[in-house]
Amino acid sequence: MSFKSVIGYGVLAQKEATYATASAFNTTTHAVQVSEIPTLAVKYVNDGARPNSPSTAGAQPFVSPTGRFAEINLVMEARGSGSAYTSTATTPPDVHALLQACGFSASYNAGAWTYQPEAVGSDDSSVAVKLFAREEQYTAVGGIGTFTLASDGASPAVYTFDVSALMSGSIIDANVATINYNTTVPPKTENIALTLGSFGTAIVRGFTLTLGREINPRININQTDAHAGFASGRRDMTFATTIETPASSSFDIYEIQRNGTQFATSFTIGSVTGNKLTISLPTCQIIGISNGEDGAVSTSELTIKPSSLNGANDITITYN
């Protein structure tokens, strides 16, 4: 009995030099090791539906759909390249192209790759993706996206990238390509040195950083297929963390929210050079508190809102 298997899958992703134009994919430099079967949902701006028939209660035949695009979901462990970043020629982390497609510039300096939001008015960076799953091959171009980074325990933290892109060509039957992945073992989410202002001794259950970037389709009925790709909008970033409820003398979460107090937030995953990343949120405020319990222990989920002052970056991601 023959069937399409979901056992094997793989992803290649490259930053585009020209929007919605892919170069040849490289099975080493473009390798992205996902930790779950990747998904690509083909959708249409207009599904081709027509009004019901005037002479019956039934439908009329659809016209062919237009504006074909893809919604791609990629889940991957947070890790570095596994070796020191000694120059721009050193292999960057495998989220390199995807972070740029999420609106971040990438710069190298003194042994570190730094990702910060692109300036307003900059052209969106985009990514082309070749995806193998279900014994099928999908190619999408002009992808821009958003992401979350989360951990609910001491296991490796996980990125989830949601990318909107234009489909390129047909979906074809294909086996997974031979992809040469980075074999670096991701760091566990432990001893992350989470600091909330001057408070650095929280007992932390987990966290979720949500970029919340708005993705807007660009409909164009002046071209074949009526879809010109995607453009980014504003971002509505939040950082949620669950901690054991601290004493008010250590970190008075209620008064900090009540007073709109601003503070910096940062944490680091990993400790080995070439396999660690730091998230820095320079200006934050608590905008929500949800109290709970873990057995006999009181916990508080803090919703923290990063913001930007005087044009400064509201987030910096550093791999070193």
XYZ file of C-alpha atoms in Angstrom:
320
model
C 0.000 0.000 0.000
C 1.418 3.331 -1.064
C 0.908 6.539 0.890
C 2.615 9.872 1.474
C 4.636 9.816 4.671
C 5.030 12.636 7.186
C 8.187 11.131 8.698
C 10.772 13.118 6.758
C 10.784 16.891 6.371
C 13.213 19.749 5.811
C 13.466 23.494 5.275
C 15.801 25.777 3.357
C 15.559 29.564 3.782
C 17.529 32.352 2.140
C 17.438 36.134 2.360
C 16.344 37.617 -0.967
C 18.446 40.238 -2.726
C 15.395 41.251 -4.776
C 11.905 40.971 -3.355
C 10.082 37.758 -4.328
C 13.115 36.439 -6.223
C 14.978 33.363 -5.028
C 18.507 32.408 -5.943
C 19.559 28.766 -6.115
C 19.035 27.119 -2.749
C 22.080 25.744 -0.966
C 21.512 22.661 1.193
C 24.188 23.747 3.674
C 24.180 27.539 4.009
C 20.379 27.791 3.746
C 19.614 24.857 6.055
C 17.080 25.570 8.812
C 16.587 22.724 11.273
C 12.985 22.743 12.448
C 11.886 20.675 15.430
C 8.347 19.929 14.239
C 6.891 19.092 10.865
C 6.716 22.448 9.037
C 3.375 23.565 7.690
C 2.545 25.573 4.601
C -1.086 26.438 3.993
C -1.941 27.616 0.500
C -4.552 30.360 0.550
C -6.121 32.806 -1.881
C -7.089 36.449 -1.630
C -10.260 35.628 -3.549
C -11.586 32.088 -3.448
C -13.606 32.511 -6.661
C -17.040 32.305 -5.059
C -19.993 33.694 -7.016
C -23.544 34.600 -5.994
C -26.120 31.853 -5.789
C -27.912 30.901 -8.966
C -30.943 33.135 -9.702
C -33.037 30.137 -10.738
C -32.190 27.652 -7.947
C -31.214 27.690 -4.283
C -27.792 26.267 -5.159
C -24.427 27.734 -5.954
C -22.996 28.686 -9.310
C -19.613 27.340 -10.402
C -16.705 29.243 -8.908
C -14.266 31.178 -11.049
C -10.677 30.104 -10.480
C -9.238 31.603 -7.297
C -6.780 34.504 -7.420
C -4.061 35.917 -5.220
C -2.342 32.680 -4.225
C -0.139 32.938 -1.145
C 1.290 30.790 1.628
C 1.140 30.915 5.390
C 4.199 29.102 6.721
C 4.790 27.952 10.290
C 8.292 26.945 11.384
C 9.162 25.768 14.902
C 12.832 25.506 15.834
C 15.052 25.342 18.889
C 16.975 28.445 19.898
C 20.707 27.882 19.502
C 23.859 29.378 18.073
C 26.114 28.152 15.294
C 28.247 26.218 17.769
C 31.521 28.047 17.178
C 32.817 31.522 17.968
C 31.722 34.263 15.588
C 35.097 35.526 14.458
C 34.057 37.440 11.343
C 31.172 38.008 8.959
C 32.379 34.913 7.119
C 31.640 32.775 10.180
C 28.410 30.829 9.891
C 25.676 32.920 11.568
C 22.894 31.358 13.658
C 20.375 29.445 11.561
C 17.647 32.004 12.344
C 19.716 34.647 10.513
C 17.562 34.992 7.391
C 14.296 34.486 9.279
C 15.038 37.222 11.829
C 15.791 39.618 8.977
C 12.489 38.661 7.346
C 10.854 39.602 10.662
C 12.091 43.169 10.333
C 15.519 43.000 11.973
C 18.802 44.298 10.655
C 21.818 42.049 11.167
C 25.243 43.390 12.037
C 28.490 41.769 13.086
C 30.934 43.299 15.548
C 33.541 41.970 17.955
C 32.477 38.344 18.008
C 28.727 38.892 18.036
C 25.815 38.987 15.641
C 23.340 41.675 16.691
C 19.748 41.935 15.462
C 17.765 45.140 15.924
C 14.575 46.483 14.337
C 15.089 48.077 10.958
C 14.514 51.819 10.809
C 11.050 53.004 9.850
C 10.951 53.590 6.111
C 13.504 50.900 5.302
C 12.566 48.381 2.654
C 11.373 45.123 4.144
C 13.873 42.296 4.056
C 12.308 39.132 2.703
C 12.997 35.438 2.638
C 12.538 32.635 0.132
C 11.668 29.221 1.531
C 11.884 25.748 0.050
C 9.982 23.311 2.220
C 9.857 19.517 2.083
C 7.041 17.753 3.931
C 4.472 15.006 3.284
C 6.673 13.842 0.381
C 5.931 17.134 -1.357
C 8.029 20.173 -2.218
C 6.804 23.724 -1.801
C 8.590 26.923 -2.810
C 7.568 30.342 -1.564
C 9.119 33.766 -2.135
C 8.722 37.297 -0.831
C 8.190 36.047 2.711
C 8.016 38.390 5.663
C 7.048 37.336 9.132
C 6.815 37.575 12.864
C 7.858 35.258 15.686
C 7.607 34.166 19.277
C 10.408 32.893 21.494
C 9.213 30.830 24.430
C 10.197 28.427 27.179
C 7.963 26.682 29.698
C 10.722 24.939 31.583
C 14.407 24.082 31.485
C 14.241 22.465 28.041
C 15.598 24.415 25.041
C 13.700 27.591 24.202
C 11.698 27.497 20.990
C 11.195 29.988 18.188
C 7.938 29.886 16.246
C 8.113 31.805 12.972
C 4.946 32.692 11.072
C 5.799 33.770 7.530
C 3.464 35.087 4.849
C 4.805 34.595 1.323
C 3.882 34.212 -2.335
C 3.750 30.719 -3.755
C 6.252 30.055 -6.536
C 5.386 27.396 -9.077
C 3.456 24.234 -8.381
C 3.522 21.878 -5.419
C 5.267 18.745 -6.619
C 5.813 15.256 -5.262
C 9.349 15.004 -3.935
C 11.456 13.259 -1.339
C 13.296 15.336 1.229
C 16.533 16.757 -0.086
C 19.791 15.810 1.612
C 20.246 18.797 3.908
C 23.458 19.399 5.859
C 22.290 20.731 9.210
C 24.273 22.399 11.939
C 24.606 19.727 14.623
C 24.980 22.096 17.598
C 23.010 20.943 20.635
C 20.823 23.827 21.831
C 21.370 25.213 25.322
C 18.859 24.472 28.031
C 16.791 27.325 29.407
C 18.435 27.467 32.804
C 20.316 30.119 34.755
C 18.993 32.701 32.288
C 19.830 35.702 34.498
C 16.425 37.306 34.010
C 16.522 40.857 35.324
C 13.489 43.094 35.750
C 15.013 46.456 36.520
C 17.148 45.912 39.610
C 15.306 42.699 40.496
C 17.461 39.760 39.493
C 16.415 36.963 41.837
C 13.001 35.990 40.444
C 12.037 32.316 40.534
C 10.958 31.891 36.936
C 8.583 29.259 35.558
C 8.686 30.326 31.912
C 8.361 33.141 29.402
C 7.007 34.068 25.983
C 8.351 36.924 23.881
C 5.858 37.856 21.154
C 7.030 40.218 18.402
C 3.464 40.896 17.248
C 4.433 42.278 13.852
C 1.586 43.218 11.540
C 1.746 41.721 8.034
C -0.327 43.366 5.303
C -1.134 41.786 1.906
C -0.697 44.040 -1.127
C -3.520 43.304 -3.540
C -2.847 44.370 -7.127
C -5.533 43.756 -9.742
C -3.164 45.308 -12.285
C -1.086 42.110 -12.449
C -1.602 38.425 -13.073
C -2.844 36.644 -9.950
C -3.638 39.992 -8.302
C -1.097 39.747 -5.476
C 1.991 41.969 -5.157
C 3.251 40.379 -1.964
C 3.337 41.629 1.605
C 4.370 44.676 3.580
C 5.058 45.003 7.272
C 3.106 47.210 9.619
C 3.507 48.103 13.249
C 4.613 45.676 15.920
C 2.763 45.098 19.173
C 5.461 43.347 21.170
C 4.904 41.804 24.599
C 7.017 39.808 27.013
C 5.087 37.524 29.349
C 6.793 35.732 32.201
C 5.473 33.604 35.037
C 7.355 33.985 38.298
C 6.760 33.096 41.895
C 5.001 36.151 43.336
C 7.765 38.273 44.866
C 7.640 40.093 48.167
C 6.723 43.729 47.708
C 10.010 44.718 49.334
C 11.876 42.951 46.502
C 9.760 43.846 43.477
C 6.355 45.383 44.071
C 4.584 44.282 40.923
C 1.330 46.046 41.836
C 2.854 49.455 42.520
C 5.126 49.172 39.512
C 2.064 48.643 37.314
C 0.051 51.296 39.123
C 2.768 53.924 38.703
C 3.718 53.006 35.141
C 7.304 52.544 36.310
C 9.804 51.958 33.515
C 12.569 49.382 33.827
C 14.911 47.344 31.632
C 14.460 43.615 31.052
C 17.066 41.148 29.825
C 17.894 37.462 29.879
C 20.473 35.128 28.346
C 20.003 31.578 27.096
C 23.192 29.516 27.120
C 26.669 30.166 28.453
C 29.045 28.769 25.838
C 30.605 31.054 23.242
C 28.923 30.496 19.890
C 25.854 28.959 21.471
C 24.160 31.657 23.502
C 21.739 34.487 22.879
C 20.672 37.506 24.883
C 17.390 39.384 24.659
C 17.524 43.014 25.810
C 14.387 45.126 26.242
C 15.683 48.509 27.465
C 12.380 50.173 28.355
C 9.535 48.109 29.814
C 6.394 48.514 31.885
C 4.067 45.997 33.516
C 0.667 46.246 31.826
C -0.988 43.119 33.206
C -0.819 40.787 36.206
C -2.543 37.415 36.381
C -2.131 35.597 39.667
C -2.198 31.817 39.927
C -0.736 28.996 41.905
C 1.647 26.111 41.464
C 0.755 23.687 44.208
C 1.129 25.666 47.419
C 3.119 28.449 45.752
C 1.634 31.755 44.601
C 2.626 32.689 41.066
C 2.161 35.789 38.951
C 2.140 36.007 35.174
C 3.431 39.441 34.264
C 2.579 40.954 30.903
C 5.392 43.361 30.155
C 5.264 45.946 27.386
C 8.538 47.009 25.756
C 8.561 50.491 24.259
C 10.884 52.857 22.469
C 12.142 56.220 23.728
C 13.518 58.879 21.388
C 13.887 56.455 18.505
C 15.905 53.909 20.466
C 15.442 50.215 19.742
C 12.828 48.459 21.857
C 14.593 45.099 21.456
C 18.082 43.828 20.750
C 18.920 40.164 20.100
C 22.570 39.235 20.452
C 24.223 35.949 19.508
C 27.783 35.563 20.752
